[in-house]
Short mmCIF file of C-alpha atoms in Angstrom, two decimals:
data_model
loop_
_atom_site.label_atom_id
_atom_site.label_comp_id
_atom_site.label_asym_id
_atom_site.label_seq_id
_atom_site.Cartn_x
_atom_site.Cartn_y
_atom_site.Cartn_z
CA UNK A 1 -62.80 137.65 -108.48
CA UNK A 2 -66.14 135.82 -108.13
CA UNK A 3 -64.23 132.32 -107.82
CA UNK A 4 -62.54 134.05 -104.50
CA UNK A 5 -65.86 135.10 -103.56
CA UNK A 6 -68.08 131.52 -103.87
CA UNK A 7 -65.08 130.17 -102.48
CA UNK A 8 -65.24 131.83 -99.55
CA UNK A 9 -69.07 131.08 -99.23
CA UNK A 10 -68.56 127.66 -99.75
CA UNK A 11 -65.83 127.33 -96.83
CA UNK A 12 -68.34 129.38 -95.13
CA UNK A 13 -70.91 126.70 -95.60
CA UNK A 14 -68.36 123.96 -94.51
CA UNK A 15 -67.71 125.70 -91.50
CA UNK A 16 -71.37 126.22 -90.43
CA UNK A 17 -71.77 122.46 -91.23
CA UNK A 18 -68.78 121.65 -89.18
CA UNK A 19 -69.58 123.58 -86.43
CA UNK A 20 -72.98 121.74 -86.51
CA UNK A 21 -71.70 118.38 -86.69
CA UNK A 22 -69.05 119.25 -83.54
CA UNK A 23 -72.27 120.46 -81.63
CA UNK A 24 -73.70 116.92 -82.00
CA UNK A 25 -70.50 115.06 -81.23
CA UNK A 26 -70.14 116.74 -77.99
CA UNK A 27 -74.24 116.26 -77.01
CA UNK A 28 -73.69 112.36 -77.80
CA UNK A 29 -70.47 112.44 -75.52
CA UNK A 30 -72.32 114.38 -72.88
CA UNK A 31 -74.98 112.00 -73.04
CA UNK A 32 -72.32 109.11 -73.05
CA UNK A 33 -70.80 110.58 -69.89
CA UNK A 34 -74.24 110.99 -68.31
CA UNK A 35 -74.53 107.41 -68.80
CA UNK A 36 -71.07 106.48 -67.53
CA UNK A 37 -72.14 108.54 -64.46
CA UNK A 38 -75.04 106.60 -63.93
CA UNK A 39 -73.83 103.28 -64.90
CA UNK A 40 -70.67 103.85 -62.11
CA UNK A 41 -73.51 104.80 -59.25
CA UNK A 42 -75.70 101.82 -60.32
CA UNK A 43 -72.51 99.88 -59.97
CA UNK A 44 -71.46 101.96 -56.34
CA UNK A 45 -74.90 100.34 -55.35
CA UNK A 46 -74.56 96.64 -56.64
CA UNK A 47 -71.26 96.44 -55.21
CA UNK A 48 -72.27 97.77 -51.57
CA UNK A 49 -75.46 95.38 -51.81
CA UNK A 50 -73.03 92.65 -52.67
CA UNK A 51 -70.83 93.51 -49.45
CA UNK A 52 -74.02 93.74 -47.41
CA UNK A 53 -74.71 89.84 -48.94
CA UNK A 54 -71.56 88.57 -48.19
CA UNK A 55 -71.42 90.27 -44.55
CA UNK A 56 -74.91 88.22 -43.96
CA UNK A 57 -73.64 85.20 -45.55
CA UNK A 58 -70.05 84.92 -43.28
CA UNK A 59 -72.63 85.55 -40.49
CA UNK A 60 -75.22 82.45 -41.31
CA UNK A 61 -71.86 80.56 -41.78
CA UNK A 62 -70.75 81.30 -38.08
CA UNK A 63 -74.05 80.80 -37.06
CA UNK A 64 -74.61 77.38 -38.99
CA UNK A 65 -70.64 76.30 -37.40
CA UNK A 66 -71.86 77.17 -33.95
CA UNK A 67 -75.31 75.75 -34.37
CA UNK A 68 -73.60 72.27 -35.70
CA UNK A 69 -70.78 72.20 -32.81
CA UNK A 70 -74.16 72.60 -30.72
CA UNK A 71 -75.63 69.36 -31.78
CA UNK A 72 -72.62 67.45 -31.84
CA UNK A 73 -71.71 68.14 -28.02
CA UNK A 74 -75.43 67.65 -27.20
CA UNK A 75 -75.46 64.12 -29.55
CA UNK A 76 -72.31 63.27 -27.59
CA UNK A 77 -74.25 64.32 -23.78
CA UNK A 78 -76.66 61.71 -25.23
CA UNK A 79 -74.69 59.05 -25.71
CA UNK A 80 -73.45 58.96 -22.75
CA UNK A 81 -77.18 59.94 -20.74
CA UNK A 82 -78.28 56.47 -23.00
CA UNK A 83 -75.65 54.22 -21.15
CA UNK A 84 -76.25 55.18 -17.77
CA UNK A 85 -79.86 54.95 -18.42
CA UNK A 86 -79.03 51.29 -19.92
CA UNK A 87 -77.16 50.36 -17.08
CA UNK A 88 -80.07 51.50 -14.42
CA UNK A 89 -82.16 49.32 -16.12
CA UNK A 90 -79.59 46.26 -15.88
CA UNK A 91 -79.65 47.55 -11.85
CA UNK A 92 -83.49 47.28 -12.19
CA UNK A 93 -83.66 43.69 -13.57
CA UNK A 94 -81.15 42.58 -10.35
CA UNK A 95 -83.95 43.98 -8.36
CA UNK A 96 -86.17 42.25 -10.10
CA UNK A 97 -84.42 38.94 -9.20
CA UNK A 98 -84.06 40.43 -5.77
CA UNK A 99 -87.97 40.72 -5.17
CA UNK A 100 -88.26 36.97 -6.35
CA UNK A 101 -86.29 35.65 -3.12
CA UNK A 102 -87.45 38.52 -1.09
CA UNK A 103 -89.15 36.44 1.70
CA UNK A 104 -86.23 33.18 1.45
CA UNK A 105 -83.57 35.99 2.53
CA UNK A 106 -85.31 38.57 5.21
CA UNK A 107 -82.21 39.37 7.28
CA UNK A 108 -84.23 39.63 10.18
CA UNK A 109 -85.75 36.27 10.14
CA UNK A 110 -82.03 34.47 9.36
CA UNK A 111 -80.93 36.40 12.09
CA UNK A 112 -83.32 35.29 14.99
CA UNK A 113 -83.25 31.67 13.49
CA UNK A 114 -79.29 32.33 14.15
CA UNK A 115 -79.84 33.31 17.52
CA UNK A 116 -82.17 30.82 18.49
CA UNK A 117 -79.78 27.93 17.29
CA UNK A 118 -76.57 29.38 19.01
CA UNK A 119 -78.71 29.78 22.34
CA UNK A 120 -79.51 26.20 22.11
CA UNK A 121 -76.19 25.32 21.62
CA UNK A 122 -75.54 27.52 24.62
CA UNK A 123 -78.43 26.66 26.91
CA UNK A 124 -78.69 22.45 25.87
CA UNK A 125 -76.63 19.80 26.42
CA UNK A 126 -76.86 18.13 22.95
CA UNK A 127 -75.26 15.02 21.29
CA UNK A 128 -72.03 15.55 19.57
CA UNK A 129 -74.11 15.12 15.83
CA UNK A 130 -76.36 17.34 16.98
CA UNK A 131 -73.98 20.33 17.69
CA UNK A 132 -72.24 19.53 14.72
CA UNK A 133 -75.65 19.46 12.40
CA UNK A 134 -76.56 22.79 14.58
CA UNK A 135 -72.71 24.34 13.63
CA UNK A 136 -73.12 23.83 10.28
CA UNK A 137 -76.67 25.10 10.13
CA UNK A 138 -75.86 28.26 11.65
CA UNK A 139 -72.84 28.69 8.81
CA UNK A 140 -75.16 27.96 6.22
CA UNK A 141 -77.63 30.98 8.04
CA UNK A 142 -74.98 33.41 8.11
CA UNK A 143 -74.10 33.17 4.64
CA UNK A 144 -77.41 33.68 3.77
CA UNK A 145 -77.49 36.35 5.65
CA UNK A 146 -74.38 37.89 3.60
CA UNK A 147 -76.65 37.34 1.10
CA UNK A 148 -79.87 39.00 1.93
CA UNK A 149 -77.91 42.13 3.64
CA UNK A 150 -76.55 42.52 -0.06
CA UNK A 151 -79.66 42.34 -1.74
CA UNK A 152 -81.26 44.79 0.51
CA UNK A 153 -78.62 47.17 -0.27
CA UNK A 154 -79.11 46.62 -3.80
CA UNK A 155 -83.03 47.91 -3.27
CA UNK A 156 -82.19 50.35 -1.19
CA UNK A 157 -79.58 51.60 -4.22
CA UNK A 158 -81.99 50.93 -6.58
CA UNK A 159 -84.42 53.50 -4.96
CA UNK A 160 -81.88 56.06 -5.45
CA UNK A 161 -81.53 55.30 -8.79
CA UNK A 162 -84.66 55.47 -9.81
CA UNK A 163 -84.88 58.96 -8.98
CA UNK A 164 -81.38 59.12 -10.95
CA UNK A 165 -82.97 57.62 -13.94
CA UNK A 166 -86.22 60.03 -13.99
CA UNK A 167 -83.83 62.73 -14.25
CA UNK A 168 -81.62 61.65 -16.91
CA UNK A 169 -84.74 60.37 -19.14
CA UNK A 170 -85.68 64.14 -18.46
CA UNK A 171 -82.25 65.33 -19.37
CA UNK A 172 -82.51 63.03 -22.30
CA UNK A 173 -85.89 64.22 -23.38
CA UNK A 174 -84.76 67.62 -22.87
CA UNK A 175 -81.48 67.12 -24.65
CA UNK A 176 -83.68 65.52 -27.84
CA UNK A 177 -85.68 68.44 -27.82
CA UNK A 178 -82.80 70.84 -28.18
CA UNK A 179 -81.10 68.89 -31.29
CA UNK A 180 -84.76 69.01 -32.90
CA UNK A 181 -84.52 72.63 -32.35
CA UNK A 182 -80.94 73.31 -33.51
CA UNK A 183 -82.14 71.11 -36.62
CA UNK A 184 -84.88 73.04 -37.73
CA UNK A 185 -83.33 76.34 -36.76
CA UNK A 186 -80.24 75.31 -39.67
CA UNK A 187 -82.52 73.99 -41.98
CA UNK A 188 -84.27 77.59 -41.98
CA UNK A 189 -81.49 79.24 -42.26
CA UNK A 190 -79.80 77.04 -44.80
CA UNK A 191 -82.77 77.60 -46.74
CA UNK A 192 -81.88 81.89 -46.10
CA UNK A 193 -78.83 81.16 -47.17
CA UNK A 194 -79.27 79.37 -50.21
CA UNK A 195 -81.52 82.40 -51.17
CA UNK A 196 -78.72 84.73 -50.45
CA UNK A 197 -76.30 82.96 -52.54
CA UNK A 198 -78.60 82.99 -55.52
CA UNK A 199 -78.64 86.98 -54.91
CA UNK A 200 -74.74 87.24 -54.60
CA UNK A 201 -74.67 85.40 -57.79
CA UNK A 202 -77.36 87.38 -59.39
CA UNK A 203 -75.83 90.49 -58.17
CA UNK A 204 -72.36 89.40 -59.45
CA UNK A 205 -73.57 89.04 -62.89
CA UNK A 206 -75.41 92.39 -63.03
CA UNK A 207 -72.02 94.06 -61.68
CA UNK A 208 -70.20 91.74 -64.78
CA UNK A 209 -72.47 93.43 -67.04
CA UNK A 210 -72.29 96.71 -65.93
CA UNK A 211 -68.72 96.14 -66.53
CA UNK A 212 -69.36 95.42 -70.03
CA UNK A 213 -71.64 98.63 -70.70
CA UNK A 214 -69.07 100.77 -68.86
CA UNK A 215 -66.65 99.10 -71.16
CA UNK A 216 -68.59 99.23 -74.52
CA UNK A 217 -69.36 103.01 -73.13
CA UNK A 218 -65.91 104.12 -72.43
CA UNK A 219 -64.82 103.33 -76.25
CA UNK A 220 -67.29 104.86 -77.51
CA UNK A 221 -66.75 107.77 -75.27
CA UNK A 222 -62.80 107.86 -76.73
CA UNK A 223 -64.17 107.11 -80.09
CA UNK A 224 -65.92 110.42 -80.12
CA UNK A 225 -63.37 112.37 -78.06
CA UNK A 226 -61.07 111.34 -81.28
CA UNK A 227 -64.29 112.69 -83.90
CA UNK A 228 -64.43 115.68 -81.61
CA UNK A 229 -61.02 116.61 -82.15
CA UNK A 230 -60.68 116.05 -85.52
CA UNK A 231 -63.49 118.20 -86.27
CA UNK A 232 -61.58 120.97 -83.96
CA UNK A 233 -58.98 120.49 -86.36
CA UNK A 234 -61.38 120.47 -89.18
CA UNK A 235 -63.17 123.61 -88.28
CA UNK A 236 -59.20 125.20 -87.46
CA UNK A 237 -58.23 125.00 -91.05
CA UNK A 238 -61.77 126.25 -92.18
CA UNK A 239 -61.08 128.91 -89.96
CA UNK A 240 -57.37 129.32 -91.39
CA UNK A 241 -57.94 128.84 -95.30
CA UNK A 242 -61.06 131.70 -94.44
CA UNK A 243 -59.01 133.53 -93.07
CA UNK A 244 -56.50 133.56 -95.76
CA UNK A 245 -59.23 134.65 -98.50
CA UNK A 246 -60.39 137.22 -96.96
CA UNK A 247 -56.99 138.55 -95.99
CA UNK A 248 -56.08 138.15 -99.61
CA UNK A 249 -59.84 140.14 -100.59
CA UNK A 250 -58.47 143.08 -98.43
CA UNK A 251 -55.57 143.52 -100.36
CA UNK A 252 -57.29 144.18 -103.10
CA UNK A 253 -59.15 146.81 -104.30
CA UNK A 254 -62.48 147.11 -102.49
CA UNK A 255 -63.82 148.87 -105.20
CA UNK A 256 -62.89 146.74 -108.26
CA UNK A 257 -64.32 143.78 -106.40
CA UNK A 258 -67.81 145.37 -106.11
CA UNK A 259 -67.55 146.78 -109.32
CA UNK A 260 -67.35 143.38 -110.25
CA UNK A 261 -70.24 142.14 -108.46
CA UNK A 262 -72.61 144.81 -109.65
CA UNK A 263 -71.51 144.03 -113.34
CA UNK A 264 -72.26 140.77 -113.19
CA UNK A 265 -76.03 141.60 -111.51
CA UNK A 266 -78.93 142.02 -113.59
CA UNK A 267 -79.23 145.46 -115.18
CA UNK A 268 -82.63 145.81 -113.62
CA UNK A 269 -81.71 144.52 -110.63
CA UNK A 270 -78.87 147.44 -110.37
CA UNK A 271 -81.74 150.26 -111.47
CA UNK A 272 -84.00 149.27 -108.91
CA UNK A 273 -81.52 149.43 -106.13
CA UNK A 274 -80.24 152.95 -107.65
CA UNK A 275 -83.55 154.28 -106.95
CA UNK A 276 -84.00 153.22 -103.96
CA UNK A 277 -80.60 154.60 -102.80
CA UNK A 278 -81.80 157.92 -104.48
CA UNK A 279 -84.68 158.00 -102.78
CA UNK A 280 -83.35 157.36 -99.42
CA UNK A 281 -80.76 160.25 -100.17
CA UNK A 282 -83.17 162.57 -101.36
CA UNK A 283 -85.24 162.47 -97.78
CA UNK A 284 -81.58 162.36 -96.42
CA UNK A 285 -81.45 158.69 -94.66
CA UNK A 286 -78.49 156.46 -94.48
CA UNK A 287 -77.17 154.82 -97.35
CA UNK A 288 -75.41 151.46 -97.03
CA UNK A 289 -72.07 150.98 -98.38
CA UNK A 290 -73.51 148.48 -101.22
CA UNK A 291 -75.96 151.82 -102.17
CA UNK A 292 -73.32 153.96 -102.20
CA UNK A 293 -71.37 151.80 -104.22
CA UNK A 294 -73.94 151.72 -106.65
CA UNK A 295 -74.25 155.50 -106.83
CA UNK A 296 -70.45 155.55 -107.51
CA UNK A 297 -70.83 152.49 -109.93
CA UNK A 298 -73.74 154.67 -112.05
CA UNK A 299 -71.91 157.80 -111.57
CA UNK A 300 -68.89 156.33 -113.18
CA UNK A 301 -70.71 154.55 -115.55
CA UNK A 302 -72.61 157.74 -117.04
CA UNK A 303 -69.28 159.71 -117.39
CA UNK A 304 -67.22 157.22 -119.23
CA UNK A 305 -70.43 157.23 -121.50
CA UNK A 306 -70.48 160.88 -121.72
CA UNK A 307 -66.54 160.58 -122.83
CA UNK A 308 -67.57 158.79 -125.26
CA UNK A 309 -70.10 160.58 -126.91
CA UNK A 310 -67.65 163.47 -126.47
CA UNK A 311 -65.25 161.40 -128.94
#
């Protein structure tokens, strides 16, 4: 009887220790989930900062396309302000040359030498040479005066365009200016967004890792969700085989098993618990049912002796 007894204590003993070791399993797979939990909100974060880069990134790329489409029309505006200022200049070495033979073609004094020869011929009576020499100088005059009415057209052009060329070296100057500008403006923010690619990468690699840690996490999570049910099913036949024992003590005679006990305890140890279940009866206070058992157990014991005596 005392082997179904200390077996009972010992599944007893394995199912406290169970019990213990399930109450660990599920604090390190609460903690595990806790750290799931904040792993996932850390990642909820990198991955909404990594939109935000990317949103900033397509924008500095628009921005860079428009700035560079910018400087190309305005490098093409150039070009073309640099040739008409090139060919006002070639206008303003003509009226250079024009300056130089200035007083040879005055239109006004070829055209009063004109009319003073073609009055002559009108007004003298000259030699045949004469007129002819006279005829001819007078062609000579008018050509000349083709020439110089040509010339003074060209200054009087050339005027105009010098007010054209002030403006288009100020268009030019201005236009310079501007591609300066555009050029520093994408150099600043090619330098923001060669910092914000460094962060996308960055920020890619922490979300990579994360990865890895929720990964790594979530195995270990199933590895103890397995541990966790087989000590369920550990502690269930504990529970069972228990169970069975003590189903199997009930059957049995209550009695005979404590009368087994108490013969197998100390003799001393049995007299001093008699006496103290006397004296509790004798000032009439509740025995348990191990004290009563050993009244019974004594009672018993001093009859069968007094049997004996009897024999």
């Amino acid at each position: 009887m005392s082997d179904s007894i200390e077996s009972e204590e010992e599944l007893q003993q394995k199912l406290s220790k169970a019990s213990e070791e399930l109450r660990k399993l599920r604090e390190q797979r609460e903690k595990v989930i806790e750290d799931i939990r904040k792993l996932k909100d850390k990642k909820i974060e990198k991955i909404t900062k990594l939109g935000e880069i990317r949103t900033q990134l397509q924008q500095l790329r628009e921005e860079l396309k428009a700035k560079s489409e910018e400087i190309k029309q305005l490098s093409t505006q150039r070009q073309s302000l640099l040739q008409v200022i090139n060919e006002l200049k070639k206008e303003f070495e003509q009226v250079k040359n024009v300056d130089k033979v200035k007083e040879k073609l005055d239109p006004s004094q070829i055209l009063r030498k004109i009319e003073q020869l073609e009055w002559r011929l009108q007004t003298s009576s000259l030699p045949l040479d004469e007129e002819k020499k006279i005829i001819l100088r007078i062609a000579s005059l008018e050509k000349k005066l083709e020439a110089a009415k040509k010339l003074a057209q060209i200054k009087e052009k050339t005027n105009e365009s010098r007010a054209e060329l002030l403006a288009k070296r100020v268009e030019l100057s201005t236009i310079r200016q501007r591609i300066v500008e555009l050029r520093n403006q994408m150099s600043e923010k090619i330098k923001i967004y060669q910092q914000l690619k460094s962060q996308r990468d960055a920020i890619v690699k922490e979300i990579e890792a994360l990865n890895n840690q929720l990964n790594e996490l979530a195995n270990k999570n199933n590895d103890l969700k397995n541990k966790i049910n087989a000590k369920k099913d550990e502690l269930k036949k504990y529970r069972e085989d228990l169970k069975k024992i003590r189903e199997t003590l009930k059957s049995r005679n209550v009695n005979e098993v404590y009368e087994q006990q108490l013969k197998n305890m100390d003799k001393e140890v049995i007299e001093s618990k008699r006496k103290k279940a006397e004296e509790k009866l004798k000032n009439n206070k509740r025995l348990t049912f191990d004290e009563l058992l050993i009244l019974y157990y004594n009672d018993k014991d001093s009859n069968e002796q007094d049997s004996s005596n009897i024999r």
